[in-house]
Backbone as a ProteinNet text record, in pm:
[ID]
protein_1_A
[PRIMARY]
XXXXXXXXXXXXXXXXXXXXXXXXXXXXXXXXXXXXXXXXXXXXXXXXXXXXXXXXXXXXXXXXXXXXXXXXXXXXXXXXXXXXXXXXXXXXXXXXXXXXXXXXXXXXXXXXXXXXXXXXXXXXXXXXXXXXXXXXXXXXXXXXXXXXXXXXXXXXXXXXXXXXXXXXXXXXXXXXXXXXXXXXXXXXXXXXXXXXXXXXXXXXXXXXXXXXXXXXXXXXXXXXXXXXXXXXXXXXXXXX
[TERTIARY]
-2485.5	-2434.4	-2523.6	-2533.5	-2653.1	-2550.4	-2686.3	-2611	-2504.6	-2418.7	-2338.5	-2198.6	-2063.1	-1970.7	-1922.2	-1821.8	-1766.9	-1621	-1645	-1515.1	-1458	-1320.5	-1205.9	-1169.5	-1189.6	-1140.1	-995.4	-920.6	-784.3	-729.7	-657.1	-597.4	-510	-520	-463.4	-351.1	-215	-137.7	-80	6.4	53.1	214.7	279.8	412.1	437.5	554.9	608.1	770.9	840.4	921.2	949.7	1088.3	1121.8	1210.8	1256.4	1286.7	1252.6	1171.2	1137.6	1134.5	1274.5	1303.3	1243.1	1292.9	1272.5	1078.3	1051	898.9	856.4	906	840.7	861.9	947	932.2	890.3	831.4	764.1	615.7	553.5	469.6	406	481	496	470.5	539.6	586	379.2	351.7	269	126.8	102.8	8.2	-25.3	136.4	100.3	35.2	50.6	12.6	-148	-211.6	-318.3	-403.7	-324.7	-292.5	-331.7	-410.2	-381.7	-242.8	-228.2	-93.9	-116.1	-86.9	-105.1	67.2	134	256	244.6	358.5	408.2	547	568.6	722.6	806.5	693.7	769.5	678	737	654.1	516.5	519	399.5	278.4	296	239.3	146.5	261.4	206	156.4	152.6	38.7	-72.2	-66.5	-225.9	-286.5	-179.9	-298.4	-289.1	-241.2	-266.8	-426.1	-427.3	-564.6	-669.4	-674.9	-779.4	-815.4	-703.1	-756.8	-725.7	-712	-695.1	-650.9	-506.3	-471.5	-445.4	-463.2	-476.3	-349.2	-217.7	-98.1	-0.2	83.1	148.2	325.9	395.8	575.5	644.3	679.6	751.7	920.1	963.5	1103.9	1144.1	1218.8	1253.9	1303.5	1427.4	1519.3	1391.2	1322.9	1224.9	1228.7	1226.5	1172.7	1063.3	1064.4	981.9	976.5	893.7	889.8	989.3	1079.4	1129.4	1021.9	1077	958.3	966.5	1026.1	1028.5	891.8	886.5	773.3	669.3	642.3	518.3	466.8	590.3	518.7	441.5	539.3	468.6	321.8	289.8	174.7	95.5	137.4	17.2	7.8	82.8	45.3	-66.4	-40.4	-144.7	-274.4	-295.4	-421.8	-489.8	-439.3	-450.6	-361.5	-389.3	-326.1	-281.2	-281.7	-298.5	-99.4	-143.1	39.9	66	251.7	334.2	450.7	505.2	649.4	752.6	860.5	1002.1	1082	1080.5	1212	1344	1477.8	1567.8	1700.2	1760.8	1887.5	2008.9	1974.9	2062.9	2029.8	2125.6	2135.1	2139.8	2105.2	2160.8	2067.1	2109.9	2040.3	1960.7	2026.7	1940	1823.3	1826.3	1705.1	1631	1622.9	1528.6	1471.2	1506.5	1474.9	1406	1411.7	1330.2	1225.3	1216.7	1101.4	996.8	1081.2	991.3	943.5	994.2	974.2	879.4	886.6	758.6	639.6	647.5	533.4	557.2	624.3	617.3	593.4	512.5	504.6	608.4	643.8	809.6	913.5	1025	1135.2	1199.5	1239.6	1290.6	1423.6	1551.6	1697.8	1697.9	1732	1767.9	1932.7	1981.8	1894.1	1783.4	1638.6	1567.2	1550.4	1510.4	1427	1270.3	1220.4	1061.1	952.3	1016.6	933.3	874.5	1056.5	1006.4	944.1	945	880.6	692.7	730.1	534.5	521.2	614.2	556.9	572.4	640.4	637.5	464.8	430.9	279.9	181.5	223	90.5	78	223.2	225.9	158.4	188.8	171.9	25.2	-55.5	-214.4	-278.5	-247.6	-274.1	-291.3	-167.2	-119.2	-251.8	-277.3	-336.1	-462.3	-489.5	-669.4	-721.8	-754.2	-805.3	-772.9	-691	-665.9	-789.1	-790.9	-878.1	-1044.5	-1084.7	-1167.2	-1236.7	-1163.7	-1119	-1183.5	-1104.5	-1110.8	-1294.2	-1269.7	-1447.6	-1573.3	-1546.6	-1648.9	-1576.5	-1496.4	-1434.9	-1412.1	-1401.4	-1342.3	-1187.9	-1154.1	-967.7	-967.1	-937.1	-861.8	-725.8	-683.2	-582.1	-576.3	-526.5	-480.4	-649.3	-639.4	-751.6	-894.4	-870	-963.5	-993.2	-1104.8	-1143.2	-1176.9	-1117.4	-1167.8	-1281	-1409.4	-1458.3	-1514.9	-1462	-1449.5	-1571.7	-1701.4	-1811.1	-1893.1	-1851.5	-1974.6	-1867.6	-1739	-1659.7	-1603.7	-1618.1	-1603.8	-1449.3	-1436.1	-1285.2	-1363.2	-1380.4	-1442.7	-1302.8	-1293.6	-1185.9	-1250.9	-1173.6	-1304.1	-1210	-1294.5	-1238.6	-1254.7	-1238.2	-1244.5	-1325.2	-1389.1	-1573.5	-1654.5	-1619.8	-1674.3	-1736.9	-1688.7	-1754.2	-1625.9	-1729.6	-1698.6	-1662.5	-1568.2	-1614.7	-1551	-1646.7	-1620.4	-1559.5	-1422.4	-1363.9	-1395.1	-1385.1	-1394.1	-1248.6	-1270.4	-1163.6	-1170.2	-1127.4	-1107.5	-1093.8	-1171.2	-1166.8	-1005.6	-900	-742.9	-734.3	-749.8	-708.8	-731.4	-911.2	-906.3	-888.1	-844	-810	-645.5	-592.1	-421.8	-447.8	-598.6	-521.9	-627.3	-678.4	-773.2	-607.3	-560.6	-431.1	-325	-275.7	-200.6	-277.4	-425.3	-487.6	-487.8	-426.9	-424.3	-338.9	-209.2	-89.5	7.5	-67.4	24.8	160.6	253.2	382.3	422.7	352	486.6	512.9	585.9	666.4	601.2	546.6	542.5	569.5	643.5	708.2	657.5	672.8	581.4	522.5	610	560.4	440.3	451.6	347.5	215.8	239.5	91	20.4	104.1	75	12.2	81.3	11	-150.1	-124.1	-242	-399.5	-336.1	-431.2	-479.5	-413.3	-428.3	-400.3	-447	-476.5	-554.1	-563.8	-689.7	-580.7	-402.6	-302.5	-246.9	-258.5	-175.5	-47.1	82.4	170.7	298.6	302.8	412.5	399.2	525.3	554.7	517.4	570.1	510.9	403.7	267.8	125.4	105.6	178.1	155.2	191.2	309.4	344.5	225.9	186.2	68.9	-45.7	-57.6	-202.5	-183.6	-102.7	-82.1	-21.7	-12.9	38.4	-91.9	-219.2	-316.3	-406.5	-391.2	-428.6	-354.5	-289.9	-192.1	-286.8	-266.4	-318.1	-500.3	-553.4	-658.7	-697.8	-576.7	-572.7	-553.6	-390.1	-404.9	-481.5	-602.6	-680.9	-754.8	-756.7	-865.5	-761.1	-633.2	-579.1	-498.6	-498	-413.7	-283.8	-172.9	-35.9	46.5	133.9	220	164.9	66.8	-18.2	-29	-11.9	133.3	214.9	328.2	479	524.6	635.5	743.4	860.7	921.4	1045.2	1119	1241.8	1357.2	1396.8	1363.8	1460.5	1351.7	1241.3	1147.8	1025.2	956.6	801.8	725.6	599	569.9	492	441.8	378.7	256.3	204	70	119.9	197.9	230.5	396.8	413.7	629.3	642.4	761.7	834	782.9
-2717.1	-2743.5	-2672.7	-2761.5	-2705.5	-2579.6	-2504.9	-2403.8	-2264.6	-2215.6	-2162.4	-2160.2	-2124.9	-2166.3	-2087.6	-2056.7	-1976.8	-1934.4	-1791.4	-1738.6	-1666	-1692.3	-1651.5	-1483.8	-1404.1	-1276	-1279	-1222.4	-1203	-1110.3	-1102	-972.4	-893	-805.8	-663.2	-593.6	-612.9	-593.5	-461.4	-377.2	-263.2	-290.8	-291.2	-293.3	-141.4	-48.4	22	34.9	24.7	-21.2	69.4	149.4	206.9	154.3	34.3	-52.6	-138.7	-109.3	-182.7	-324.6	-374.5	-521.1	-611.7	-507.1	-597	-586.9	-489.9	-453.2	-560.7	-604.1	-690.7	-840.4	-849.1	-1015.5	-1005.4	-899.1	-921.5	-922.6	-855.4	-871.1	-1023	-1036.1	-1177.9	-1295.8	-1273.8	-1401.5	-1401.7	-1259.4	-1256.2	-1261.9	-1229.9	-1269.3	-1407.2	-1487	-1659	-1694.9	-1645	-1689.6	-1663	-1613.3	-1554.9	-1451	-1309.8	-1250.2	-1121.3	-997.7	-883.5	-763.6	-692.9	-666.9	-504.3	-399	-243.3	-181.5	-105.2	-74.7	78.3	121.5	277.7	288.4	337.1	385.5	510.4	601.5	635.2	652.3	733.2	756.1	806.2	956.9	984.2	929.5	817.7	787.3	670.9	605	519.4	514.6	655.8	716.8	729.2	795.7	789.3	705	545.8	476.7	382.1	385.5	381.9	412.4	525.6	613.7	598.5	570.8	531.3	385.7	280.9	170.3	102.7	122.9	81.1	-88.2	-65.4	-263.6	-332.9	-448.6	-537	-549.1	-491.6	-488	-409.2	-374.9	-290.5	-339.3	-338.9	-399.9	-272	-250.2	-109.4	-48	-59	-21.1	117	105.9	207.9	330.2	319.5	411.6	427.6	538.2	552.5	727.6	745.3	926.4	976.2	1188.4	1200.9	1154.8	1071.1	1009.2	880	900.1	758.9	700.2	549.2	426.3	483.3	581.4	558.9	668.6	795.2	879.2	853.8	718	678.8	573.3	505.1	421.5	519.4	614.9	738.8	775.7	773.8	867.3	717.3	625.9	502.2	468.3	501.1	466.4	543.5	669.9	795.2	725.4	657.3	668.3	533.7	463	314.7	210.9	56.1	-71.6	-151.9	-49.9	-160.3	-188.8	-341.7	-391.3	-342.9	-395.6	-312.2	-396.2	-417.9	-514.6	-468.3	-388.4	-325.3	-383.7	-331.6	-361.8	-323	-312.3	-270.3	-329.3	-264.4	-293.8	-293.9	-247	-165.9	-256	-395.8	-516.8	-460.9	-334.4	-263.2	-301.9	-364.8	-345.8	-223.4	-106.6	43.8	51	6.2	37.4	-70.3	-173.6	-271.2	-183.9	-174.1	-127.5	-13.5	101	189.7	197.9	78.4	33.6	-14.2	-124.6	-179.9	-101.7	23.7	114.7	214.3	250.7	304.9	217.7	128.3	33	-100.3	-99.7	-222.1	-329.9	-426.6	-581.9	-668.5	-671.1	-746	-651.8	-725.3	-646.2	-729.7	-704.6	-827.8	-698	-790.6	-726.3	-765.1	-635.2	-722.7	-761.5	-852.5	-934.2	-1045.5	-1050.7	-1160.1	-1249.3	-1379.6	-1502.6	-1437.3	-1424.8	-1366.6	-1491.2	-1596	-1720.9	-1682.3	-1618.2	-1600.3	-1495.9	-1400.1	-1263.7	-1322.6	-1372.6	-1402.2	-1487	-1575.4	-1677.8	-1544.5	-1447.5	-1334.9	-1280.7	-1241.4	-1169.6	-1241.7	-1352.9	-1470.7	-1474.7	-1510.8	-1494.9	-1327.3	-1241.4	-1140.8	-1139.5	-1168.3	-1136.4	-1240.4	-1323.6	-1451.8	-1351.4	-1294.2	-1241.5	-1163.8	-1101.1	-956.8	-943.8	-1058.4	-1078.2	-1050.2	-1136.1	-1091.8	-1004.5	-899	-738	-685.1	-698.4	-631.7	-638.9	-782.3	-826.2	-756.6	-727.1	-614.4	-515.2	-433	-349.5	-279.7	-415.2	-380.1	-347	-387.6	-411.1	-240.2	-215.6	-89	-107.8	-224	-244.6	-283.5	-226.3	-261.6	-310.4	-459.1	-507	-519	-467.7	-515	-530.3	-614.5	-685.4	-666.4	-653.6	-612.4	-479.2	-441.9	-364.9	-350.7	-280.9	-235.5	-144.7	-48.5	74.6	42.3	84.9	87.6	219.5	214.8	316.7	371.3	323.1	357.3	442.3	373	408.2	491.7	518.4	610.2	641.4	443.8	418.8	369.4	319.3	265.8	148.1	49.5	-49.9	-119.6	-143	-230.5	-367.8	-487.8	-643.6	-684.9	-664.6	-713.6	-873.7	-921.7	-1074	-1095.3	-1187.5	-1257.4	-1180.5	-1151.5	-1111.1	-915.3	-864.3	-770.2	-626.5	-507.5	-447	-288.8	-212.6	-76.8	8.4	129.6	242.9	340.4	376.5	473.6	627.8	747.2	830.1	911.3	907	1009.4	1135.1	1217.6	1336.2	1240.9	1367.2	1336.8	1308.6	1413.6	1379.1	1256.9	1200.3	1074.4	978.9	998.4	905.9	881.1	977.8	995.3	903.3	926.2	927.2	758	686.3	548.7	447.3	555.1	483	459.2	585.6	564.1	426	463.8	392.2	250.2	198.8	68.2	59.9	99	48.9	-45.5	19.9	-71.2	-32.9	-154.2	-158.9	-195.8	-242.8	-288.2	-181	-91.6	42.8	217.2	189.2	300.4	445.9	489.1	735.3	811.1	877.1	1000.2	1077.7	1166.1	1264.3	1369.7	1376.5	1503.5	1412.8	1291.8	1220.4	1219.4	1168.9	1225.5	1326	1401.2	1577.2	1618.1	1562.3	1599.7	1512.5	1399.7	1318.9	1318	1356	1332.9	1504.3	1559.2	1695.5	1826.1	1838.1	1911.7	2039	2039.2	2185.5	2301.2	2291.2	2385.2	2409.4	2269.5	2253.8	2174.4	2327.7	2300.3	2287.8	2212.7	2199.8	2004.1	1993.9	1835.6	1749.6	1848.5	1792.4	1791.5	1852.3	1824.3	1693.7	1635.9	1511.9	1395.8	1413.1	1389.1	1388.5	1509.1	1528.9	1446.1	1484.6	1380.8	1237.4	1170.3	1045.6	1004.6	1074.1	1046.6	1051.6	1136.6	1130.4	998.7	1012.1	852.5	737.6	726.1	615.6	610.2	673.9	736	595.2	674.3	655.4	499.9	435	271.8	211.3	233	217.2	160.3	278.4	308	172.4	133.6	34	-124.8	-139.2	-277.7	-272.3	-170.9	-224.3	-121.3	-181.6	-120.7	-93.3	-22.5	-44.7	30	93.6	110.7	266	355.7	357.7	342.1	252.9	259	351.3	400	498.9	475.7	472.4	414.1	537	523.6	608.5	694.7	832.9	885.1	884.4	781.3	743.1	812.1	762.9	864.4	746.3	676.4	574.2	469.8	371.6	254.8	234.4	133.3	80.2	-0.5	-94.5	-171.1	-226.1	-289.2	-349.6	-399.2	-446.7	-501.8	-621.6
-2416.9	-2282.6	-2182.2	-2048.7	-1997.7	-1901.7	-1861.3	-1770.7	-1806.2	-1735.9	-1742	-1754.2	-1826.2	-1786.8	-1701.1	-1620.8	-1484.9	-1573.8	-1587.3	-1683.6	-1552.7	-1559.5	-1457.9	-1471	-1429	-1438.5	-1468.7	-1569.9	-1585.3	-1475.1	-1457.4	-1389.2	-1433.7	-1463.5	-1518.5	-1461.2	-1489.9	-1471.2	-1539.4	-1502.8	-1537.8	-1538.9	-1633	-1630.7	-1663.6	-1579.5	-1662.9	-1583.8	-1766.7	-1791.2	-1878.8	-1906	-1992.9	-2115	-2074.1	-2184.7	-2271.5	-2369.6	-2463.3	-2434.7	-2493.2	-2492.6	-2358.9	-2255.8	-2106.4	-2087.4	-2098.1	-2089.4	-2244.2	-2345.5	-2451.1	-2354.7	-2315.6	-2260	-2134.2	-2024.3	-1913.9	-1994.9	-2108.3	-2150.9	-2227.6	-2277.3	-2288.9	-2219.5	-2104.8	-1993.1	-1951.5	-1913.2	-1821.3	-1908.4	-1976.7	-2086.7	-2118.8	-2155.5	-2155.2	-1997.2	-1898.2	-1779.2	-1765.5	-1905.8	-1884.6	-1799.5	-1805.3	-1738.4	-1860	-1829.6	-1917.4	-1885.4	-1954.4	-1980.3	-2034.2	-1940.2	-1974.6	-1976.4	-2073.8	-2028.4	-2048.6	-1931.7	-1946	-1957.9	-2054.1	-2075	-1998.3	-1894.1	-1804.3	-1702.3	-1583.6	-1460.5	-1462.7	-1541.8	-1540.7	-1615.1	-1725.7	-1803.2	-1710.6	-1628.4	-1536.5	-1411.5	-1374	-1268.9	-1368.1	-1423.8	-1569.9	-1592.5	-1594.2	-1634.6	-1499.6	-1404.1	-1271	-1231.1	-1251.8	-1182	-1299.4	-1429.8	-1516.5	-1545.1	-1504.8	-1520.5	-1405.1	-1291.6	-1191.3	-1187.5	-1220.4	-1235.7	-1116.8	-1157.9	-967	-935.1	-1019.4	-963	-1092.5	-978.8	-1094.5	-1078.6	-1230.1	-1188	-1261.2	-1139.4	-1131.8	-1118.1	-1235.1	-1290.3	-1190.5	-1138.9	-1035	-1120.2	-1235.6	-1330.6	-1461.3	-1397.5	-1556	-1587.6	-1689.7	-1707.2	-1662.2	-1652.1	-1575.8	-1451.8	-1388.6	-1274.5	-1205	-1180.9	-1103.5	-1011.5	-1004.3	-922.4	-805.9	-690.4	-623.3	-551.5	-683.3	-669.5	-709.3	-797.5	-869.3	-713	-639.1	-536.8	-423.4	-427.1	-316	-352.6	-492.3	-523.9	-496.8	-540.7	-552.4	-414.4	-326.9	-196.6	-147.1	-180	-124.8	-157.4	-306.2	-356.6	-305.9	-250.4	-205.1	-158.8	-172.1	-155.3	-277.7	-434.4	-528.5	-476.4	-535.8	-490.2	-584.1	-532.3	-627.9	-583.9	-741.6	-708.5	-786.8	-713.2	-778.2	-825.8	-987.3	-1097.6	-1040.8	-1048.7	-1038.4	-1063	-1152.4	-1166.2	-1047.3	-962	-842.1	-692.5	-681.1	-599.7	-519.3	-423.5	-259	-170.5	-28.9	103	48.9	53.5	81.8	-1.3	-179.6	-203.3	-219.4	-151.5	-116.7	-32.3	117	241.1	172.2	86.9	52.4	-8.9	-69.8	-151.9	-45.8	32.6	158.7	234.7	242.8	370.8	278.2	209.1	119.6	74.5	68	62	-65.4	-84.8	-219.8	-160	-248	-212.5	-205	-305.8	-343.3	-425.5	-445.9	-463.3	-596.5	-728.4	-785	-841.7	-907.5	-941.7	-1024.7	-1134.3	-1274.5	-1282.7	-1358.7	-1444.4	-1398.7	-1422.7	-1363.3	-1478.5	-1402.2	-1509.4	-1512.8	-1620.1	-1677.9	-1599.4	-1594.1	-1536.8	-1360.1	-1332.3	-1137.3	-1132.3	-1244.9	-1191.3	-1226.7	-1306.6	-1289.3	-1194.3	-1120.9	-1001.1	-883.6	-887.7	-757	-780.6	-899.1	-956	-890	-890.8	-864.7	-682.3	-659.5	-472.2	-425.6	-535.9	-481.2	-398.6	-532	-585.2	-495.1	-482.4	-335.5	-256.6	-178.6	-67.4	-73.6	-180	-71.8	-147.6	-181.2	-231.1	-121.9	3.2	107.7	170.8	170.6	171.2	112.1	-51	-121	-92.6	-27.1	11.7	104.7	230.5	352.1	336.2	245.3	179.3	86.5	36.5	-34.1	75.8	196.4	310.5	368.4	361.8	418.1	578.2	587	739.7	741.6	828.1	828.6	971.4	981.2	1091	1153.9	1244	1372.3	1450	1495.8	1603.2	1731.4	1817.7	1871.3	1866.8	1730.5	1695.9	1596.8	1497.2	1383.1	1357.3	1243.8	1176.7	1090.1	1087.5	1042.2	925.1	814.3	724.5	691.9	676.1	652.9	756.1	903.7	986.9	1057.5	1047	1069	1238.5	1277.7	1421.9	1405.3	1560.5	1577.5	1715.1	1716	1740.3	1840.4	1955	2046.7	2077.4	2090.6	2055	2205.2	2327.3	2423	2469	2625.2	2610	2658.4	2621.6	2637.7	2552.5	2386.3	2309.4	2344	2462	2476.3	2397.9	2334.4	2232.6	2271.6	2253	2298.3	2215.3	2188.6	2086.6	2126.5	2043.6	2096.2	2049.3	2150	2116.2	2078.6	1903.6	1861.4	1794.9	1803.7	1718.1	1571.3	1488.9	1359.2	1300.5	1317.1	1301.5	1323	1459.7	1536.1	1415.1	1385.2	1342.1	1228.9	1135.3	1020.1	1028.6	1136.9	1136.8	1138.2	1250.3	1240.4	1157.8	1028	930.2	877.1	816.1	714.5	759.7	867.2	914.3	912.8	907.2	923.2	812.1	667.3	549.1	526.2	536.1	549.2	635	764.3	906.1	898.1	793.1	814.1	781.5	714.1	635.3	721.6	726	809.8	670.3	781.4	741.7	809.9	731.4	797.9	840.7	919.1	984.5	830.3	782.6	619	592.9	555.6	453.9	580.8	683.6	768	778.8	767.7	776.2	657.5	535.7	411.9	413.6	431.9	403.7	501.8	629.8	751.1	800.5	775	827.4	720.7	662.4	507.5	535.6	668.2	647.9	754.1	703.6	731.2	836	941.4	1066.6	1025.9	966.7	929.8	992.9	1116.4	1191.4	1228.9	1168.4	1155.5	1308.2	1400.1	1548.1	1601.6	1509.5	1537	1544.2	1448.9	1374.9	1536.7	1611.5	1685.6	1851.5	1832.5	1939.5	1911.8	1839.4	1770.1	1810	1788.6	1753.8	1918.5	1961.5	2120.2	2216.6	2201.4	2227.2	2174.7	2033.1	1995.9	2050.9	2100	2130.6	2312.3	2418.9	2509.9	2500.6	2412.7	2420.3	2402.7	2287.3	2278	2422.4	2490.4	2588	2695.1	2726.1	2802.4	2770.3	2668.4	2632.2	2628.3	2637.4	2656.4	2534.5	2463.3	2283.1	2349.3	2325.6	2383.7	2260.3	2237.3	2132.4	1989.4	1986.4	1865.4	1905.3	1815.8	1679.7	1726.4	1683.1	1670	1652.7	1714.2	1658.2	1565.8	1467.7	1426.1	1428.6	1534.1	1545.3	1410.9	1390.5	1316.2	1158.4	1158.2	1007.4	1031	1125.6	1153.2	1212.3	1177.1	1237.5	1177.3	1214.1	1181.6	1248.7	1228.9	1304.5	1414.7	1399.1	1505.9	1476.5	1569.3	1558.9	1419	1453.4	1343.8	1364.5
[MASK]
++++++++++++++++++++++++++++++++++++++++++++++++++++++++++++++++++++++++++++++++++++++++++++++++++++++++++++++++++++++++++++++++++++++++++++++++++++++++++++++++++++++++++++++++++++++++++++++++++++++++++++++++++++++++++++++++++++++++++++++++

């Protein structure tokens, strides 16, 4: 045969699941879909192989040992965008909304059909290919501007194509690289503080100053609304 054939990358999925049975038929389901298939039987096992094999998505049982889902989504948030779609036995408004508000992609309740949770895997990995894409170039777009991660600018795209560079403090711009990762998800003032400001400015309302000066400085340039505040949570990139 002449030429080459074009072999499809699988995608590498991470289930962890502390139940056997349920973790044997998500393995299953998602494998026939041609799909690879890594499992952890509890939290910490699945930060481990989180951070050594880096899977293009991970399905994440909220009730696990060691680590519950809800501290394994915290740590995988810190470390990036890989998605993430929550197992749970527990049908509540509240821990949807907590999953969402910590960052998960989707949300599924057990008992599920094994069929919809791989059609959720597939919408997921759609969804946020061109995220990852984004991502590889190290530019993060919103709404009227770009972080640029490499050259370590903050770029405003005004009208009639004309461009202007903002001047930020390193914090600043640390606070709205993070926040330009994933603009829908609400952080608390602790998780900024830990993540953006690490060199022991330990009062939760720095976090507050900072980001009010950054806000200030968008402004000045036509972008309104950027950071959000959410009453009572900490903040966002932009509204609801």
């Amino acid at each position: 045969m002449d030429g080459y054939a074009t072999v499809e990358k699988k995608a590498l999925i991470l289930v962890a699941e502390d139940e056997p049975d349920i973790a044997d038929i998500l393995a299953a389901y998602l494998e026939r879909a041609e799909n690879r298939v890594v499992r952890a039987e509890d939290g910490r096992r699945a930060l481990d192989l989180h951070l050594s094999l880096k899977p293009d998505l991970l399905l994440l049982d909220v009730q696990m040992p060691r680590l519950d889902g809800w501290q394994v989504l915290t740590e995988v948030r810190h470390r990036g965008n890989t998605p993430v779609i929550m197992l749970t036995a527990l049908d509540q408004d509240i821990d949807k909304l907590m999953g969402l508000r910590i960052g998960a992609d989707d949300y599924v309740v057990k008992p599920f059909n094994p069929a919809e949770v791989v059609a959720r895997v597939k919408a997921v990995l759609r969804r946020t290919s061109g995220e990852d894409q984004d991502a590889s170039r190290r530019v993060l777009r919103f709404a009227a501007f770009r972080v640029d991660l490499e050259e370590h600018q903050v770029v405003v795209e005004r009208e009639g194509g004309r461009e202007r560079m903002l001047d930020l403090t390193l914090t600043e711009f640390r606070l709205l690289a993070h926040l330009a990762r994933t603009p829908k998800r609400v952080f608390s003032r602790a998780e900024l503080l830990e993540t953006c400001l690490p060199e022991g400015e330990a009062l939760e309302r720095t976090v507050d100053s900072h980001l009010s000066k950054l806000r200030k400085k968008l402004e000045a340039e036509g972008v309104t609304g950027v950071p959000a505040n959410v009453r009572g949570v900490g903040y966002r990139l932009g509204g609801a």
